[in-house]
mmCIF file of C-alpha atoms and ligand atoms in Angstrom:
data_model
loop_
_atom_site.group_PDB
_atom_site.id
_atom_site.type_symbol
_atom_site.label_atom_id
_atom_site.label_comp_id
_atom_site.label_asym_id
_atom_site.label_seq_id
_atom_site.Cartn_x
_atom_site.Cartn_y
_atom_site.Cartn_z
ATOM 1 C CA MET A 1 20.409 -60.025 45.370
ATOM 2 C CA LEU A 2 17.637 -62.123 43.856
ATOM 3 C CA THR A 3 18.587 -65.125 41.712
ATOM 4 C CA LEU A 4 15.964 -66.828 39.562
ATOM 5 C CA ARG A 5 15.737 -69.487 36.877
ATOM 6 C CA SER A 6 14.446 -68.276 33.512
ATOM 7 C CA PRO A 7 13.032 -71.269 31.644
ATOM 8 C CA ALA A 8 12.764 -72.044 27.952
ATOM 9 C CA LYS A 9 9.459 -73.061 26.336
ATOM 10 C CA VAL A 10 8.396 -75.388 23.577
ATOM 11 C CA ASN A 11 5.250 -75.202 21.464
ATOM 12 C CA LEU A 12 3.743 -78.696 21.682
ATOM 13 C CA PHE A 13 1.656 -77.647 18.707
ATOM 14 C CA LEU A 14 1.659 -74.374 16.820
ATOM 15 C CA ARG A 15 -1.108 -73.570 14.372
ATOM 16 C CA ILE A 16 -1.008 -70.312 12.405
ATOM 17 C CA LEU A 17 -4.567 -69.257 11.599
ATOM 18 C CA TYR A 18 -4.107 -66.177 9.386
ATOM 19 C CA ARG A 19 -2.124 -62.982 8.804
ATOM 20 C CA ARG A 20 -3.741 -60.008 10.546
ATOM 21 C CA PRO A 21 -4.078 -56.489 9.138
ATOM 22 C CA ASP A 22 -1.459 -55.279 11.703
ATOM 23 C CA GLY A 23 1.141 -57.660 10.159
ATOM 24 C CA TYR A 24 1.164 -60.117 13.081
ATOM 25 C CA HIS A 25 -0.205 -63.645 12.724
ATOM 26 C CA GLU A 26 -3.131 -65.005 14.651
ATOM 27 C CA LEU A 27 -2.039 -68.281 16.217
ATOM 28 C CA ALA A 28 -3.294 -71.098 18.441
ATOM 29 C CA SER A 29 -0.575 -72.941 20.321
ATOM 30 C CA LEU A 30 0.012 -75.098 23.377
ATOM 31 C CA PHE A 31 3.026 -73.605 25.178
ATOM 32 C CA GLN A 32 4.983 -75.582 27.761
ATOM 33 C CA THR A 33 7.955 -74.511 29.936
ATOM 34 C CA ILE A 34 10.860 -76.937 30.138
ATOM 35 C CA SER A 35 13.809 -77.634 32.447
ATOM 36 C CA LEU A 36 16.325 -75.904 30.141
ATOM 37 C CA CYS A 37 16.896 -72.580 31.948
ATOM 38 C CA ASP A 38 19.030 -69.456 32.000
ATOM 39 C CA THR A 39 19.847 -67.957 35.415
ATOM 40 C CA LEU A 40 19.286 -64.274 36.179
ATOM 41 C CA HIS A 41 20.663 -62.289 39.151
ATOM 42 C CA PHE A 42 19.146 -58.908 40.105
ATOM 43 C CA GLU A 43 19.985 -56.172 42.586
ATOM 44 C CA PHE A 44 19.129 -52.498 42.877
ATOM 45 C CA ALA A 45 21.809 -50.138 41.540
ATOM 46 C CA GLU A 46 22.191 -46.475 40.675
ATOM 47 C CA HIS A 47 21.956 -47.121 36.902
ATOM 48 C CA ASP A 48 20.675 -50.019 34.793
ATOM 49 C CA THR A 49 23.418 -52.442 33.763
ATOM 50 C CA LEU A 50 23.245 -55.880 32.196
ATOM 51 C CA THR A 51 26.118 -58.339 31.891
ATOM 52 C CA CYS A 52 25.931 -61.726 30.192
ATOM 53 C CA THR A 53 28.100 -64.835 30.022
ATOM 54 C CA ASP A 54 27.471 -65.036 26.243
ATOM 55 C CA PRO A 55 29.369 -62.240 24.431
ATOM 56 C CA THR A 56 27.112 -62.570 21.341
ATOM 57 C CA ILE A 57 24.046 -61.363 23.312
ATOM 58 C CA PRO A 58 23.526 -57.558 23.213
ATOM 59 C CA THR A 59 23.499 -56.062 26.710
ATOM 60 C CA ASP A 60 22.222 -52.580 25.783
ATOM 61 C CA HIS A 61 18.619 -51.352 25.948
ATOM 62 C CA THR A 62 17.645 -53.588 22.979
ATOM 63 C CA ASN A 63 17.891 -56.575 25.366
ATOM 64 C CA LEU A 64 14.471 -57.657 26.672
ATOM 65 C CA VAL A 65 15.808 -57.686 30.272
ATOM 66 C CA LEU A 66 16.363 -53.922 30.184
ATOM 67 C CA LYS A 67 13.173 -53.355 28.141
ATOM 68 C CA ALA A 68 11.270 -55.200 30.883
ATOM 69 C CA ALA A 69 12.877 -53.001 33.575
ATOM 70 C CA ASP A 70 11.791 -49.862 31.626
ATOM 71 C CA LEU A 71 8.291 -51.294 31.228
ATOM 72 C CA PHE A 72 7.995 -52.093 34.956
ATOM 73 C CA ARG A 73 9.041 -48.559 35.963
ATOM 74 C CA ARG A 74 6.685 -47.003 33.402
ATOM 75 C CA LYS A 75 3.695 -49.036 34.566
ATOM 76 C CA THR A 76 4.291 -48.690 38.325
ATOM 77 C CA GLY A 77 5.718 -45.142 38.327
ATOM 78 C CA MET A 78 8.562 -46.408 40.565
ATOM 79 C CA LYS A 79 12.075 -45.044 40.119
ATOM 80 C CA PHE A 80 15.147 -47.253 40.597
ATOM 81 C CA GLY A 81 18.071 -48.731 38.679
ATOM 82 C CA VAL A 82 18.851 -52.427 38.415
ATOM 83 C CA ARG A 83 22.019 -54.443 37.942
ATOM 84 C CA ALA A 84 21.257 -57.721 36.164
ATOM 85 C CA HIS A 85 23.553 -60.598 35.266
ATOM 86 C CA LEU A 86 22.412 -63.237 32.792
ATOM 87 C CA GLU A 87 23.915 -66.746 32.694
ATOM 88 C CA LYS A 88 22.897 -67.837 29.197
ATOM 89 C CA HIS A 89 22.231 -71.508 28.540
ATOM 90 C CA ILE A 90 19.232 -71.315 26.173
ATOM 91 C CA PRO A 91 20.521 -70.935 22.599
ATOM 92 C CA PRO A 92 19.357 -67.751 20.821
ATOM 93 C CA GLN A 93 17.488 -67.927 17.468
ATOM 94 C CA SER A 94 16.117 -71.323 18.475
ATOM 95 C CA GLY A 95 12.358 -70.773 19.010
ATOM 96 C CA LEU A 96 12.807 -71.709 22.681
ATOM 97 C CA GLY A 97 11.678 -68.278 23.938
ATOM 98 C CA GLY A 98 14.880 -67.573 25.888
ATOM 99 C CA GLY A 99 14.660 -63.775 25.533
ATOM 100 C CA SER A 100 10.922 -63.769 26.261
ATOM 101 C CA GLY A 101 11.483 -65.851 29.400
ATOM 102 C CA ASN A 102 14.244 -63.440 30.474
ATOM 103 C CA ALA A 103 11.779 -60.518 30.136
ATOM 104 C CA ALA A 104 9.088 -62.339 32.148
ATOM 105 C CA THR A 105 11.632 -63.308 34.820
ATOM 106 C CA THR A 106 12.775 -59.674 35.060
ATOM 107 C CA LEU A 107 9.199 -58.417 35.533
ATOM 108 C CA TRP A 108 8.555 -61.036 38.231
ATOM 109 C CA ALA A 109 11.885 -60.300 39.983
ATOM 110 C CA LEU A 110 11.420 -56.516 40.016
ATOM 111 C CA ASN A 111 7.900 -56.950 41.343
ATOM 112 C CA GLN A 112 9.320 -59.047 44.217
ATOM 113 C CA LEU A 113 12.169 -56.621 44.910
ATOM 114 C CA CYS A 114 9.698 -53.693 44.971
ATOM 115 C CA GLY A 115 7.301 -55.357 47.443
ATOM 116 C CA THR A 116 4.798 -56.843 44.910
ATOM 117 C CA PRO A 117 2.954 -53.684 43.803
ATOM 118 C CA ALA A 118 1.456 -55.725 40.915
ATOM 119 C CA GLU A 119 -0.334 -59.066 40.523
ATOM 120 C CA ASP A 120 0.963 -61.693 38.090
ATOM 121 C CA ILE A 121 -2.079 -61.002 35.915
ATOM 122 C CA ASP A 122 -0.977 -57.342 35.585
ATOM 123 C CA LEU A 123 2.586 -58.372 34.723
ATOM 124 C CA ALA A 124 1.241 -60.736 32.037
ATOM 125 C CA ASP A 125 -0.903 -57.956 30.617
ATOM 126 C CA TRP A 126 1.944 -55.397 30.583
ATOM 127 C CA ALA A 127 4.355 -57.928 29.034
ATOM 128 C CA ALA A 128 2.383 -57.953 25.758
ATOM 129 C CA ASP A 129 3.652 -54.375 25.129
ATOM 130 C CA ILE A 130 7.209 -55.639 24.542
ATOM 131 C CA GLY A 131 6.705 -59.110 22.985
ATOM 132 C CA SER A 132 4.106 -61.693 22.009
ATOM 133 C CA ASP A 133 5.506 -64.701 23.940
ATOM 134 C CA ILE A 134 6.281 -63.106 27.321
ATOM 135 C CA SER A 135 2.830 -63.237 28.959
ATOM 136 C CA PHE A 136 2.786 -67.044 28.714
ATOM 137 C CA PHE A 137 5.503 -67.373 31.388
ATOM 138 C CA PHE A 138 3.050 -65.979 33.993
ATOM 139 C CA SER A 139 0.938 -69.134 33.609
ATOM 140 C CA HIS A 140 1.831 -72.185 35.731
ATOM 141 C CA GLY A 141 3.902 -73.477 32.816
ATOM 142 C CA THR A 142 1.278 -74.904 30.472
ATOM 143 C CA ALA A 143 -1.098 -72.631 28.546
ATOM 144 C CA TYR A 144 -3.139 -72.599 25.382
ATOM 145 C CA CYS A 145 -2.203 -69.283 23.759
ATOM 146 C CA THR A 146 -4.090 -67.391 21.057
ATOM 147 C CA GLY A 147 -4.076 -63.905 19.520
ATOM 148 C CA ARG A 148 -0.443 -62.933 18.810
ATOM 149 C CA GLY A 149 0.403 -65.501 21.501
ATOM 150 C CA GLU A 150 -0.349 -63.118 24.379
ATOM 151 C CA LYS A 151 -3.856 -64.399 25.256
ATOM 152 C CA LEU A 152 -3.593 -67.252 27.753
ATOM 153 C CA ARG A 153 -5.915 -70.031 28.780
ATOM 154 C CA ALA A 154 -4.332 -72.037 31.622
ATOM 155 C CA VAL A 155 -4.767 -75.762 31.047
ATOM 156 C CA ASN A 156 -3.806 -78.781 33.130
ATOM 157 C CA PRO A 157 -0.274 -79.952 32.370
ATOM 158 C CA PRO A 158 -0.102 -82.843 29.881
ATOM 159 C CA PRO A 159 1.588 -86.004 31.213
ATOM 160 C CA SER A 160 5.309 -85.217 31.320
ATOM 161 C CA VAL A 161 7.513 -86.988 28.791
ATOM 162 C CA PRO A 162 11.321 -87.095 28.652
ATOM 163 C CA LEU A 163 12.312 -84.959 25.690
ATOM 164 C CA TYR A 164 15.525 -83.831 24.038
ATOM 165 C CA ILE A 165 16.143 -80.324 22.762
ATOM 166 C CA VAL A 166 18.336 -80.388 19.663
ATOM 167 C CA LYS A 167 19.429 -77.354 17.635
ATOM 168 C CA PRO A 168 21.660 -77.181 14.556
ATOM 169 C CA PRO A 169 24.483 -74.595 14.533
ATOM 170 C CA GLN A 170 22.416 -72.254 12.333
ATOM 171 C CA GLY A 171 19.693 -70.159 13.974
ATOM 172 C CA LEU A 172 16.564 -68.564 12.505
ATOM 173 C CA SER A 173 15.124 -65.054 12.831
ATOM 174 C CA THR A 174 11.463 -65.003 13.899
ATOM 175 C CA PRO A 175 10.335 -62.091 11.636
ATOM 176 C CA GLU A 176 12.064 -63.740 8.629
ATOM 177 C CA VAL A 177 10.325 -67.079 9.243
ATOM 178 C CA TYR A 178 6.937 -65.339 9.464
ATOM 179 C CA ARG A 179 7.741 -63.395 6.260
ATOM 180 C CA ASN A 180 8.303 -66.702 4.433
ATOM 181 C CA LEU A 181 4.944 -68.094 5.497
ATOM 182 C CA ASN A 182 2.583 -68.784 2.624
ATOM 183 C CA ALA A 183 -0.990 -68.566 3.916
ATOM 184 C CA THR A 184 -2.192 -71.060 1.285
ATOM 185 C CA GLN A 185 0.139 -73.749 2.705
ATOM 186 C CA LEU A 186 -1.319 -73.617 6.206
ATOM 187 C CA THR A 187 -2.858 -76.770 7.627
ATOM 188 C CA GLN A 188 -6.546 -76.713 8.442
ATOM 189 C CA ARG A 189 -6.130 -78.769 11.639
ATOM 190 C CA ASP A 190 -8.498 -77.884 14.462
ATOM 191 C CA PRO A 191 -6.339 -76.628 17.363
ATOM 192 C CA GLU A 192 -8.969 -77.428 20.024
ATOM 193 C CA HIS A 193 -8.951 -81.069 18.904
ATOM 194 C CA PHE A 194 -5.147 -81.290 19.204
ATOM 195 C CA LEU A 195 -5.282 -79.536 22.566
ATOM 196 C CA GLN A 196 -7.612 -82.224 23.959
ATOM 197 C CA GLU A 197 -5.590 -85.082 22.445
ATOM 198 C CA ILE A 198 -2.274 -83.819 23.875
ATOM 199 C CA LEU A 199 -3.784 -83.157 27.296
ATOM 200 C CA LYS A 200 -4.925 -86.810 27.276
ATOM 201 C CA GLY A 201 -1.276 -87.841 26.750
ATOM 202 C CA LYS A 202 -1.073 -88.303 22.957
ATOM 203 C CA THR A 203 2.105 -86.900 21.438
ATOM 204 C CA CYS A 204 0.530 -85.590 18.216
ATOM 205 C CA TYR A 205 2.811 -82.539 18.043
ATOM 206 C CA PHE A 206 3.103 -80.283 14.951
ATOM 207 C CA ASN A 207 4.231 -76.824 13.922
ATOM 208 C CA ASP A 208 2.888 -74.786 10.974
ATOM 209 C CA LEU A 209 6.116 -72.725 10.940
ATOM 210 C CA GLU A 210 8.217 -75.715 9.845
ATOM 211 C CA ILE A 211 7.429 -75.108 6.154
ATOM 212 C CA PRO A 212 8.654 -71.475 6.057
ATOM 213 C CA ALA A 213 11.634 -72.389 8.314
ATOM 214 C CA LEU A 214 12.659 -75.139 5.851
ATOM 215 C CA LYS A 215 12.298 -72.691 2.966
ATOM 216 C CA LEU A 216 14.669 -70.280 4.703
ATOM 217 C CA LEU A 217 17.128 -72.945 5.858
ATOM 218 C CA PRO A 218 16.854 -75.957 3.489
ATOM 219 C CA SER A 219 19.526 -77.915 5.426
ATOM 220 C CA LEU A 220 16.971 -78.218 8.239
ATOM 221 C CA ALA A 221 15.241 -81.049 6.293
ATOM 222 C CA ASP A 222 18.445 -83.147 6.360
ATOM 223 C CA PHE A 223 18.966 -82.258 10.009
ATOM 224 C CA LYS A 224 15.470 -83.457 10.865
ATOM 225 C CA GLN A 225 16.046 -86.694 8.947
ATOM 226 C CA GLN A 226 19.321 -87.245 10.830
ATOM 227 C CA LEU A 227 17.389 -86.924 14.085
ATOM 228 C CA TYR A 228 14.943 -89.627 12.978
ATOM 229 C CA ASN A 229 17.900 -91.788 11.837
ATOM 230 C CA SER A 230 19.506 -91.395 15.254
ATOM 231 C CA GLY A 231 16.519 -93.147 16.861
ATOM 232 C CA PHE A 232 13.953 -90.466 17.688
ATOM 233 C CA HIS A 233 10.358 -91.346 16.758
ATOM 234 C CA THR A 234 8.989 -87.799 17.179
ATOM 235 C CA VAL A 235 10.826 -84.679 15.965
ATOM 236 C CA THR A 236 8.982 -81.319 16.013
ATOM 237 C CA MET A 237 10.319 -77.798 15.584
ATOM 238 C CA THR A 238 9.559 -75.333 18.402
ATOM 239 C CA GLY A 239 8.357 -71.760 17.707
ATOM 240 C CA SER A 240 10.062 -70.264 14.662
ATOM 241 C CA GLY A 241 13.025 -72.675 15.003
ATOM 242 C CA SER A 242 15.668 -73.746 14.486
ATOM 243 C CA ALA A 243 15.533 -76.033 17.583
ATOM 244 C CA PHE A 244 13.533 -79.264 17.658
ATOM 245 C CA PHE A 245 12.126 -81.186 20.600
ATOM 246 C CA CYS A 246 12.391 -84.918 20.151
ATOM 247 C CA LEU A 247 11.044 -88.050 21.788
ATOM 248 C CA GLY A 248 12.637 -91.503 21.753
ATOM 249 C CA THR A 249 15.963 -93.066 22.619
ATOM 250 C CA PRO A 250 18.693 -91.637 20.401
ATOM 251 C CA LYS A 251 22.168 -92.884 19.587
ATOM 252 C CA PRO A 252 24.675 -90.150 20.610
ATOM 253 C CA LEU A 253 25.066 -87.400 17.970
ATOM 254 C CA GLN A 254 28.643 -86.954 16.748
ATOM 255 C CA ASP A 255 28.559 -83.245 15.812
ATOM 256 C CA SER A 256 29.907 -81.136 18.689
ATOM 257 C CA LYS A 257 28.407 -77.962 17.131
ATOM 258 C CA VAL A 258 24.879 -79.346 17.617
ATOM 259 C CA PHE A 259 23.135 -78.229 20.824
ATOM 260 C CA PHE A 260 21.767 -81.337 22.574
ATOM 261 C CA TYR A 261 19.956 -81.193 25.913
ATOM 262 C CA PRO A 262 17.888 -83.902 27.677
ATOM 263 C CA SER A 263 14.943 -82.106 29.256
ATOM 264 C CA SER A 264 11.485 -82.427 30.810
ATOM 265 C CA PHE A 265 8.399 -80.272 31.421
ATOM 266 C CA LEU A 266 8.665 -77.694 34.209
ATOM 267 C CA HIS A 267 5.934 -75.929 36.231
ATOM 268 C CA ARG A 268 5.657 -73.337 38.954
ATOM 269 C CA THR A 269 3.365 -72.908 41.939
ATOM 270 C CA PRO A 270 1.356 -69.659 42.280
ATOM 271 C CA LEU A 271 3.605 -67.722 44.695
ATOM 272 C CA ASN A 272 6.916 -68.932 43.284
ATOM 273 C CA TRP A 273 8.845 -68.551 40.059
ATOM 274 C CA TYR A 274 10.140 -71.607 38.173
HETATM 275 O O1 C5P B 301 6.097 -60.016 19.356
HETATM 276 P P1 C5P B 301 7.504 -60.366 19.023
HETATM 277 O O2 C5P B 301 8.435 -59.172 19.106
HETATM 278 O O3 C5P B 301 8.032 -61.531 19.763
HETATM 279 O O4 C5P B 301 7.471 -60.792 17.502
HETATM 280 C C1 C5P B 301 8.620 -60.804 16.677
HETATM 281 C C2 C5P B 301 8.176 -60.816 15.224
HETATM 282 O O5 C5P B 301 7.564 -62.075 14.911
HETATM 283 C C3 C5P B 301 7.126 -59.775 14.874
HETATM 284 O O6 C5P B 301 7.727 -58.562 14.504
HETATM 285 C C4 C5P B 301 6.410 -60.421 13.702
HETATM 286 O O7 C5P B 301 7.166 -60.263 12.520
HETATM 287 C C5 C5P B 301 6.463 -61.902 14.045
HETATM 288 N N1 C5P B 301 5.233 -62.400 14.700
HETATM 289 C C6 C5P B 301 4.077 -62.564 13.951
HETATM 290 N N2 C5P B 301 2.946 -63.056 14.566
HETATM 291 C C7 C5P B 301 2.954 -63.385 15.873
HETATM 292 C C8 C5P B 301 4.134 -63.228 16.638
HETATM 293 C C9 C5P B 301 5.264 -62.735 16.013
HETATM 294 O O8 C5P B 301 4.051 -62.282 12.751
HETATM 295 N N3 C5P B 301 1.855 -63.888 16.420
#
């Protein structure tokens, strides 16, 4: 049995550049893994099975864990079944990349269990077949990502800051947020400039997907204001939302339906997972 942590990510900045002819959006974003993690257990079995502590998560072949197992077998030509159990802590529909991290963790785990037939660079390359955000997790935990999100440039980690992950009860669907994006409302900020500033330790975070997310879920504006009122000085949405990562010293939030998690940046060393 192999047990691994499967981390969440935040986008310290997320700039959408344009809509591509294939329907995807060209982006430039600084991705960072954080200490909020699911746990995944793997062992060989006769048939593929997935169980999960969260009954709202589908455990059939639409789940990225089982898609990743299919992908690994297809690419390596190896034949085996896997039993996987997922302890879910990362909220779904949050923009925290929980499902993408689960897929990356599965590819890394199966590669270990099968005697490392592939390099991490191969796993990152294969991962782009099943999702845009999966390849990133094969970096050391900080990467400047372009293309659909699948092209990585490893960068030195920015100075770590204590951050809080906060998500309202309502989630957001990634394709719907992208569908609500109006290309004329995009910022013209230079991503390379923000990359350098953040790597120097400035916390000039932003996310171009906040405008379409607010259009889809107008209550998110009030939620964001509440977070500022509670004492945070920086409140930025991650990915396609609806979670925010926040800096500052907050007063405790009263609403028990709000997901609230004190976190920090997380990294991995080359031969280990997170
Ligand atoms: O690649 P992934 O399956 O994670 O993407 C989910 C959806 O998000 C896509 O079907 C697409 O609608 C949208 N998307 C996009 N541009 C990207 C990444 C995702 O439009 N760069």
